[in-house]
Amino acid sequence: MASYSQGVDNPAATRDDGRILRPDLVISVQPQSQVTGRAELPVSTTDWRSTQARGQFIPMHGLDFLIGATSLLIQQTVELDDMTSRIDSENRYIVKVPQGEALYIASESSNETQRCLCGMGRGFVMRLQDNTRQEALVLTRRLAAASCCFPCRLQELKVVTPPGDYIGRIQQQWTLLVPFYLVRDQTDNVLFLIEGPAAVRRSTLMLSEFKILTGDSLREVGEISHGWNTEVGSFTTKISFPDLAVQPKHKALLLAAGFLLEYTYFESTKISCLRCNFC
């Protein structure tokens, strides 16, 4: 009869012969937790409503934060270099829900020479990171003009989601006085039109509203405006999404359009004798 003091499958493992335990059987290294660069996602249950499409504890990242958002605010952070220097620094922005938390942090990467000589017309790469420190959007703007005097080199901003999926672009159309932009998807179809008020100089459009029209330009469905926000105590760009923009990538394109208008019309420029802002 088998003895119950020994293991059934491996009797030698439970046999005590009085010898010292072999070194290769001694556990000398404790298991280590794998540390990644991703931050913990805070889960807020305040004023949360359950839906069939998304559970409360399903992780969100990237463009998922745009689901359900009806409007966004783009707020530029204060840079010390801008306060002490006559040369623009690389801009930083916070994208947040009105009266809510920040969804994205946007960081510009651009050439110092272009910032000095070209001002707001400079090319750049804007990277947006979400609350989990993951890259959600990459906006690429070429060096271009915004004036009717330069019809061959107008504004264009391409929008890419990691790991490199192209979702569309914002393209300026040549007009004499009225700013006009096309919002195109990945197949180059026109989703929306963005139309600004008639103006001779760009500086007059700093405090203005740009209409978001349907692709056939028959009706207004949203707007992008710039003005003083009393809640945050600074100038902000507000994007009111159309009801037609139900897909997060369509909202991402309009968010990119807000950044393009921010640089082209809304950002106050510094006075420099070497600068050419293509106004």
mmCIF file of C-alpha atoms in Angstrom:
data_model
loop_
_atom_site.group_PDB
_atom_site.id
_atom_site.type_symbol
_atom_site.label_atom_id
_atom_site.label_comp_id
_atom_site.label_asym_id
_atom_site.label_seq_id
_atom_site.Cartn_x
_atom_site.Cartn_y
_atom_site.Cartn_z
ATOM 1 C CA MET A 1 0.000 0.000 0.000
ATOM 2 C CA ALA A 2 1.333 3.447 -0.933
ATOM 3 C CA SER A 3 2.345 5.660 1.967
ATOM 4 C CA TYR A 4 0.295 8.861 2.344
ATOM 5 C CA SER A 5 3.332 10.744 3.759
ATOM 6 C CA GLN A 6 4.889 10.896 0.298
ATOM 7 C CA GLY A 7 3.694 12.539 -2.882
ATOM 8 C CA VAL A 8 1.674 10.282 -5.138
ATOM 9 C CA ASP A 9 3.092 11.609 -8.410
ATOM 10 C CA ASN A 10 6.631 12.259 -7.154
ATOM 11 C CA PRO A 11 7.436 10.363 -3.914
ATOM 12 C CA ALA A 12 11.019 11.645 -3.909
ATOM 13 C CA ALA A 13 9.762 15.206 -3.507
ATOM 14 C CA THR A 14 8.309 14.424 -0.062
ATOM 15 C CA ARG A 15 10.857 11.879 1.152
ATOM 16 C CA ASP A 16 12.874 13.279 4.073
ATOM 17 C CA ASP A 17 16.265 11.624 4.151
ATOM 18 C CA GLY A 18 17.927 14.252 6.382
ATOM 19 C CA ARG A 19 20.127 15.711 3.662
ATOM 20 C CA ILE A 20 20.579 19.441 3.044
ATOM 21 C CA LEU A 21 18.372 20.885 0.303
ATOM 22 C CA ARG A 22 20.104 21.155 -3.051
ATOM 23 C CA PRO A 23 21.080 24.743 -4.087
ATOM 24 C CA ASP A 24 19.170 24.523 -7.344
ATOM 25 C CA LEU A 25 15.955 23.980 -5.429
ATOM 26 C CA VAL A 26 16.322 27.091 -3.245
ATOM 27 C CA ILE A 27 14.227 30.111 -4.357
ATOM 28 C CA SER A 28 16.645 33.046 -4.178
ATOM 29 C CA VAL A 29 14.976 35.507 -6.575
ATOM 30 C CA GLN A 30 11.520 36.895 -5.976
ATOM 31 C CA PRO A 31 9.255 37.496 -9.002
ATOM 32 C CA GLN A 32 9.328 41.098 -10.193
ATOM 33 C CA SER A 33 6.339 43.014 -11.525
ATOM 34 C CA GLN A 34 6.697 44.283 -15.067
ATOM 35 C CA VAL A 35 6.795 48.092 -15.054
ATOM 36 C CA THR A 36 5.657 49.803 -18.233
ATOM 37 C CA GLY A 37 5.551 53.439 -19.269
ATOM 38 C CA ARG A 38 1.781 53.463 -19.407
ATOM 39 C CA ALA A 39 0.091 55.331 -16.607
ATOM 40 C CA GLU A 40 -2.761 53.884 -14.647
ATOM 41 C CA LEU A 41 -6.095 54.876 -16.098
ATOM 42 C CA PRO A 42 -8.217 56.638 -13.484
ATOM 43 C CA VAL A 43 -11.760 55.322 -13.390
ATOM 44 C CA SER A 44 -14.315 57.872 -12.283
ATOM 45 C CA THR A 45 -17.788 56.738 -11.267
ATOM 46 C CA THR A 46 -19.141 60.251 -10.691
ATOM 47 C CA ASP A 47 -22.211 60.950 -12.805
ATOM 48 C CA TRP A 48 -21.550 57.838 -14.866
ATOM 49 C CA ARG A 49 -24.350 56.310 -16.896
ATOM 50 C CA SER A 50 -24.382 52.738 -18.056
ATOM 51 C CA THR A 51 -24.894 52.069 -21.757
ATOM 52 C CA GLN A 52 -25.141 48.894 -23.757
ATOM 53 C CA ALA A 53 -22.348 49.992 -26.081
ATOM 54 C CA ARG A 54 -19.677 50.535 -23.421
ATOM 55 C CA GLY A 55 -19.232 49.213 -19.918
ATOM 56 C CA GLN A 56 -17.979 51.323 -17.057
ATOM 57 C CA PHE A 57 -14.666 49.552 -16.592
ATOM 58 C CA ILE A 58 -13.697 48.962 -20.229
ATOM 59 C CA PRO A 59 -10.312 50.723 -20.702
ATOM 60 C CA MET A 60 -10.353 53.778 -22.948
ATOM 61 C CA HIS A 61 -7.451 55.091 -24.970
ATOM 62 C CA GLY A 62 -6.720 57.082 -28.091
ATOM 63 C CA LEU A 63 -9.793 58.359 -29.895
ATOM 64 C CA ASP A 64 -12.139 56.570 -27.477
ATOM 65 C CA PHE A 65 -12.099 59.693 -25.301
ATOM 66 C CA LEU A 66 -13.959 61.547 -28.064
ATOM 67 C CA ILE A 67 -16.965 59.224 -27.859
ATOM 68 C CA GLY A 68 -19.895 61.192 -26.515
ATOM 69 C CA ALA A 69 -18.082 64.546 -26.564
ATOM 70 C CA THR A 70 -20.221 67.337 -28.007
ATOM 71 C CA SER A 71 -17.635 70.116 -27.696
ATOM 72 C CA LEU A 72 -13.969 70.585 -26.820
ATOM 73 C CA LEU A 73 -11.724 73.406 -25.664
ATOM 74 C CA ILE A 74 -8.157 73.964 -26.880
ATOM 75 C CA GLN A 75 -6.202 75.928 -24.279
ATOM 76 C CA GLN A 76 -2.590 76.949 -24.802
ATOM 77 C CA THR A 77 -0.287 76.655 -21.816
ATOM 78 C CA VAL A 78 1.933 79.548 -20.740
ATOM 79 C CA GLU A 79 5.547 79.051 -21.794
ATOM 80 C CA LEU A 80 8.353 80.829 -19.943
ATOM 81 C CA ASP A 81 10.290 81.299 -23.184
ATOM 82 C CA ASP A 82 7.398 83.263 -24.686
ATOM 83 C CA MET A 83 7.431 85.629 -21.702
ATOM 84 C CA THR A 84 11.173 86.293 -21.787
ATOM 85 C CA SER A 85 12.032 85.999 -25.471
ATOM 86 C CA ARG A 86 10.934 87.534 -28.755
ATOM 87 C CA ILE A 87 11.129 84.134 -30.466
ATOM 88 C CA ASP A 88 8.213 81.705 -30.265
ATOM 89 C CA SER A 89 8.798 78.458 -28.439
ATOM 90 C CA GLU A 90 7.227 75.116 -29.297
ATOM 91 C CA ASN A 91 3.610 75.405 -28.201
ATOM 92 C CA ARG A 92 1.850 73.169 -25.699
ATOM 93 C CA TYR A 93 -1.914 72.753 -25.450
ATOM 94 C CA ILE A 94 -4.510 71.104 -23.258
ATOM 95 C CA VAL A 95 -7.596 69.643 -24.934
ATOM 96 C CA LYS A 96 -10.436 69.350 -22.455
ATOM 97 C CA VAL A 97 -14.177 69.033 -22.171
ATOM 98 C CA PRO A 98 -15.881 72.304 -21.127
ATOM 99 C CA GLN A 99 -16.246 72.250 -17.335
ATOM 100 C CA GLY A 100 -14.550 68.851 -17.344
ATOM 101 C CA GLU A 101 -11.212 67.090 -17.256
ATOM 102 C CA ALA A 102 -8.406 67.218 -19.785
ATOM 103 C CA LEU A 103 -8.535 64.568 -22.498
ATOM 104 C CA TYR A 104 -5.297 65.207 -24.371
ATOM 105 C CA ILE A 105 -1.983 67.002 -24.000
ATOM 106 C CA ALA A 106 -0.671 68.371 -27.308
ATOM 107 C CA SER A 107 3.018 69.097 -27.888
ATOM 108 C CA GLU A 108 4.466 70.821 -30.927
ATOM 109 C CA SER A 109 7.735 69.774 -32.544
ATOM 110 C CA SER A 110 9.080 72.312 -35.038
ATOM 111 C CA ASN A 111 12.221 73.890 -36.421
ATOM 112 C CA GLU A 112 13.635 76.874 -34.545
ATOM 113 C CA THR A 113 14.545 78.645 -37.774
ATOM 114 C CA GLN A 114 10.985 78.398 -39.060
ATOM 115 C CA ARG A 115 9.621 79.613 -35.741
ATOM 116 C CA CYS A 116 11.879 82.647 -35.955
ATOM 117 C CA LEU A 117 11.388 83.516 -39.615
ATOM 118 C CA CYS A 118 7.953 82.171 -40.497
ATOM 119 C CA GLY A 119 6.013 82.613 -37.252
ATOM 120 C CA MET A 120 2.535 81.119 -37.437
ATOM 121 C CA GLY A 121 3.127 79.798 -40.950
ATOM 122 C CA ARG A 122 5.760 77.333 -39.762
ATOM 123 C CA GLY A 123 5.535 73.630 -40.340
ATOM 124 C CA PHE A 124 5.291 71.347 -37.343
ATOM 125 C CA VAL A 125 4.378 67.929 -36.020
ATOM 126 C CA MET A 126 1.799 68.006 -33.222
ATOM 127 C CA ARG A 127 1.503 64.920 -31.019
ATOM 128 C CA LEU A 128 -1.505 64.388 -28.781
ATOM 129 C CA GLN A 129 -1.262 62.042 -25.802
ATOM 130 C CA ASP A 130 -4.273 60.823 -23.865
ATOM 131 C CA ASN A 131 -4.645 60.326 -20.112
ATOM 132 C CA THR A 132 -2.944 56.938 -20.317
ATOM 133 C CA ARG A 133 0.182 58.557 -21.823
ATOM 134 C CA GLN A 134 -0.431 56.868 -25.133
ATOM 135 C CA GLU A 135 -0.125 58.737 -28.401
ATOM 136 C CA ALA A 136 -3.620 59.312 -29.764
ATOM 137 C CA LEU A 137 -3.081 61.625 -32.755
ATOM 138 C CA VAL A 138 -0.250 62.966 -34.870
ATOM 139 C CA LEU A 139 -0.892 66.190 -36.817
ATOM 140 C CA THR A 140 1.561 67.147 -39.553
ATOM 141 C CA ARG A 141 1.456 70.636 -41.015
ATOM 142 C CA ARG A 142 3.649 71.755 -43.861
ATOM 143 C CA LEU A 143 5.259 75.166 -44.186
ATOM 144 C CA ALA A 144 2.660 77.177 -46.067
ATOM 145 C CA ALA A 145 0.901 80.511 -46.395
ATOM 146 C CA ALA A 146 -2.693 81.419 -45.622
ATOM 147 C CA SER A 147 -3.065 84.470 -47.810
ATOM 148 C CA CYS A 148 -4.736 84.728 -51.196
ATOM 149 C CA CYS A 149 -1.406 86.068 -52.478
ATOM 150 C CA PHE A 150 0.106 82.563 -52.256
ATOM 151 C CA PRO A 151 -2.407 80.282 -54.026
ATOM 152 C CA CYS A 152 0.206 77.614 -54.790
ATOM 153 C CA ARG A 153 1.194 76.974 -51.171
ATOM 154 C CA LEU A 154 -1.898 77.048 -49.000
ATOM 155 C CA GLN A 155 -2.461 75.375 -45.650
ATOM 156 C CA GLU A 156 -2.737 71.614 -45.297
ATOM 157 C CA LEU A 157 -2.761 69.471 -42.159
ATOM 158 C CA LYS A 158 -2.601 65.664 -42.253
ATOM 159 C CA VAL A 159 -4.024 63.550 -39.428
ATOM 160 C CA VAL A 160 -2.617 60.138 -38.472
ATOM 161 C CA THR A 161 -3.464 57.769 -35.636
ATOM 162 C CA PRO A 162 -0.798 55.394 -34.275
ATOM 163 C CA PRO A 163 0.742 53.180 -35.463
ATOM 164 C CA GLY A 164 0.453 55.141 -38.718
ATOM 165 C CA ASP A 165 -3.155 54.943 -39.904
ATOM 166 C CA TYR A 166 -3.999 57.931 -42.092
ATOM 167 C CA ILE A 167 -7.537 59.167 -41.335
ATOM 168 C CA GLY A 168 -7.753 62.392 -43.345
ATOM 169 C CA ARG A 169 -6.561 65.947 -43.843
ATOM 170 C CA ILE A 170 -7.596 69.583 -43.584
ATOM 171 C CA GLN A 171 -7.091 71.442 -46.858
ATOM 172 C CA GLN A 172 -7.390 75.176 -47.458
ATOM 173 C CA GLN A 173 -9.101 76.362 -50.622
ATOM 174 C CA TRP A 174 -8.066 79.516 -52.424
ATOM 175 C CA THR A 175 -10.516 82.380 -51.906
ATOM 176 C CA LEU A 176 -10.190 86.132 -52.121
ATOM 177 C CA LEU A 177 -11.492 87.242 -48.702
ATOM 178 C CA VAL A 178 -13.413 84.407 -47.025
ATOM 179 C CA PRO A 179 -11.294 81.684 -45.347
ATOM 180 C CA PHE A 180 -12.446 78.302 -46.632
ATOM 181 C CA TYR A 181 -11.280 74.813 -45.631
ATOM 182 C CA LEU A 182 -12.193 71.265 -46.611
ATOM 183 C CA VAL A 183 -12.252 68.402 -44.114
ATOM 184 C CA ARG A 184 -11.434 65.225 -46.046
ATOM 185 C CA ASP A 185 -11.431 61.612 -44.862
ATOM 186 C CA GLN A 186 -8.898 58.890 -45.714
ATOM 187 C CA THR A 187 -10.496 58.333 -49.135
ATOM 188 C CA ASP A 188 -10.371 62.099 -49.847
ATOM 189 C CA ASN A 189 -14.141 62.518 -49.617
ATOM 190 C CA VAL A 190 -15.282 65.891 -48.261
ATOM 191 C CA LEU A 191 -16.960 65.423 -44.883
ATOM 192 C CA PHE A 192 -17.339 69.037 -43.789
ATOM 193 C CA LEU A 193 -16.606 72.562 -44.948
ATOM 194 C CA ILE A 194 -15.246 75.262 -42.645
ATOM 195 C CA GLU A 195 -16.005 78.850 -43.566
ATOM 196 C CA GLY A 196 -14.833 81.987 -41.794
ATOM 197 C CA PRO A 197 -15.981 85.606 -41.978
ATOM 198 C CA ALA A 198 -14.710 87.861 -44.745
ATOM 199 C CA ALA A 199 -11.555 89.715 -43.772
ATOM 200 C CA VAL A 200 -8.633 91.381 -45.492
ATOM 201 C CA ARG A 201 -6.080 90.680 -42.749
ATOM 202 C CA ARG A 202 -5.761 87.582 -40.621
ATOM 203 C CA SER A 203 -5.359 89.627 -37.454
ATOM 204 C CA THR A 204 -9.000 90.689 -37.674
ATOM 205 C CA LEU A 205 -10.059 87.021 -37.409
ATOM 206 C CA MET A 206 -8.477 86.441 -34.002
ATOM 207 C CA LEU A 207 -11.832 86.863 -32.235
ATOM 208 C CA SER A 208 -14.246 85.291 -34.681
ATOM 209 C CA GLU A 209 -16.400 82.261 -35.400
ATOM 210 C CA PHE A 210 -15.845 79.760 -38.192
ATOM 211 C CA LYS A 211 -18.876 77.844 -39.391
ATOM 212 C CA ILE A 212 -18.801 74.073 -39.854
ATOM 213 C CA LEU A 213 -20.973 73.219 -42.857
ATOM 214 C CA THR A 214 -22.088 69.938 -44.355
ATOM 215 C CA GLY A 215 -20.142 68.525 -47.278
ATOM 216 C CA ASP A 216 -22.639 70.028 -49.728
ATOM 217 C CA SER A 217 -22.399 73.428 -47.917
ATOM 218 C CA LEU A 218 -26.193 73.615 -47.567
ATOM 219 C CA ARG A 219 -26.477 74.021 -43.803
ATOM 220 C CA GLU A 220 -24.454 74.909 -40.743
ATOM 221 C CA VAL A 221 -23.964 72.048 -38.292
ATOM 222 C CA GLY A 222 -21.289 73.323 -35.884
ATOM 223 C CA GLU A 223 -18.694 75.990 -35.274
ATOM 224 C CA ILE A 224 -15.118 76.695 -34.231
ATOM 225 C CA SER A 225 -14.735 79.907 -32.252
ATOM 226 C CA HIS A 226 -12.000 81.727 -30.393
ATOM 227 C CA GLY A 227 -12.523 84.025 -27.450
ATOM 228 C CA TRP A 228 -11.917 84.789 -23.812
ATOM 229 C CA ASN A 229 -12.981 82.054 -21.420
ATOM 230 C CA THR A 230 -13.865 83.396 -17.974
ATOM 231 C CA GLU A 231 -13.724 79.948 -16.375
ATOM 232 C CA VAL A 232 -10.065 79.300 -17.175
ATOM 233 C CA GLY A 233 -9.027 82.969 -17.402
ATOM 234 C CA SER A 234 -7.457 82.787 -20.848
ATOM 235 C CA PHE A 235 -8.240 82.684 -24.544
ATOM 236 C CA THR A 236 -9.474 79.314 -25.779
ATOM 237 C CA THR A 237 -10.583 77.763 -29.033
ATOM 238 C CA LYS A 238 -13.934 76.022 -28.748
ATOM 239 C CA ILE A 239 -15.089 73.317 -31.141
ATOM 240 C CA SER A 240 -18.801 72.480 -31.238
ATOM 241 C CA PHE A 241 -19.126 69.122 -32.980
ATOM 242 C CA PRO A 242 -21.943 68.511 -35.461
ATOM 243 C CA ASP A 243 -24.471 65.816 -34.662
ATOM 244 C CA LEU A 244 -23.347 64.159 -37.903
ATOM 245 C CA ALA A 245 -19.851 63.593 -36.498
ATOM 246 C CA VAL A 246 -20.653 60.406 -34.618
ATOM 247 C CA GLN A 247 -17.405 58.608 -35.411
ATOM 248 C CA PRO A 248 -14.404 59.483 -33.219
ATOM 249 C CA LYS A 249 -12.147 59.867 -36.256
ATOM 250 C CA HIS A 250 -14.480 62.523 -37.706
ATOM 251 C CA LYS A 251 -14.264 64.429 -34.424
ATOM 252 C CA ALA A 252 -10.491 63.991 -34.541
ATOM 253 C CA LEU A 253 -10.434 65.668 -37.957
ATOM 254 C CA LEU A 254 -12.434 68.625 -36.641
ATOM 255 C CA LEU A 255 -10.108 68.812 -33.641
ATOM 256 C CA ALA A 256 -7.201 68.974 -36.076
ATOM 257 C CA ALA A 257 -9.016 71.756 -37.937
ATOM 258 C CA GLY A 258 -9.262 73.646 -34.659
ATOM 259 C CA PHE A 259 -5.484 73.413 -34.231
ATOM 260 C CA LEU A 260 -4.905 74.608 -37.788
ATOM 261 C CA LEU A 261 -7.151 77.639 -37.248
ATOM 262 C CA GLU A 262 -5.441 78.250 -33.911
ATOM 263 C CA TYR A 263 -2.079 78.640 -35.625
ATOM 264 C CA THR A 264 -3.321 80.367 -38.749
ATOM 265 C CA TYR A 265 -5.680 82.973 -37.273
ATOM 266 C CA PHE A 266 -6.014 82.806 -33.502
ATOM 267 C CA GLU A 267 -2.463 82.788 -32.186
ATOM 268 C CA SER A 268 -1.056 86.221 -31.382
ATOM 269 C CA THR A 269 2.322 86.698 -33.034
ATOM 270 C CA LYS A 270 5.365 88.516 -31.777
ATOM 271 C CA ILE A 271 6.815 91.468 -33.625
ATOM 272 C CA SER A 272 10.105 90.684 -35.289
ATOM 273 C CA CYS A 273 11.871 92.404 -38.164
ATOM 274 C CA LEU A 274 12.999 89.014 -39.505
ATOM 275 C CA ARG A 275 9.587 87.398 -39.500
ATOM 276 C CA CYS A 276 7.335 86.785 -42.453
ATOM 277 C CA ASN A 277 3.875 85.603 -41.405
ATOM 278 C CA PHE A 278 2.396 85.580 -44.925
ATOM 279 C CA CYS A 279 -0.478 87.820 -43.797
#
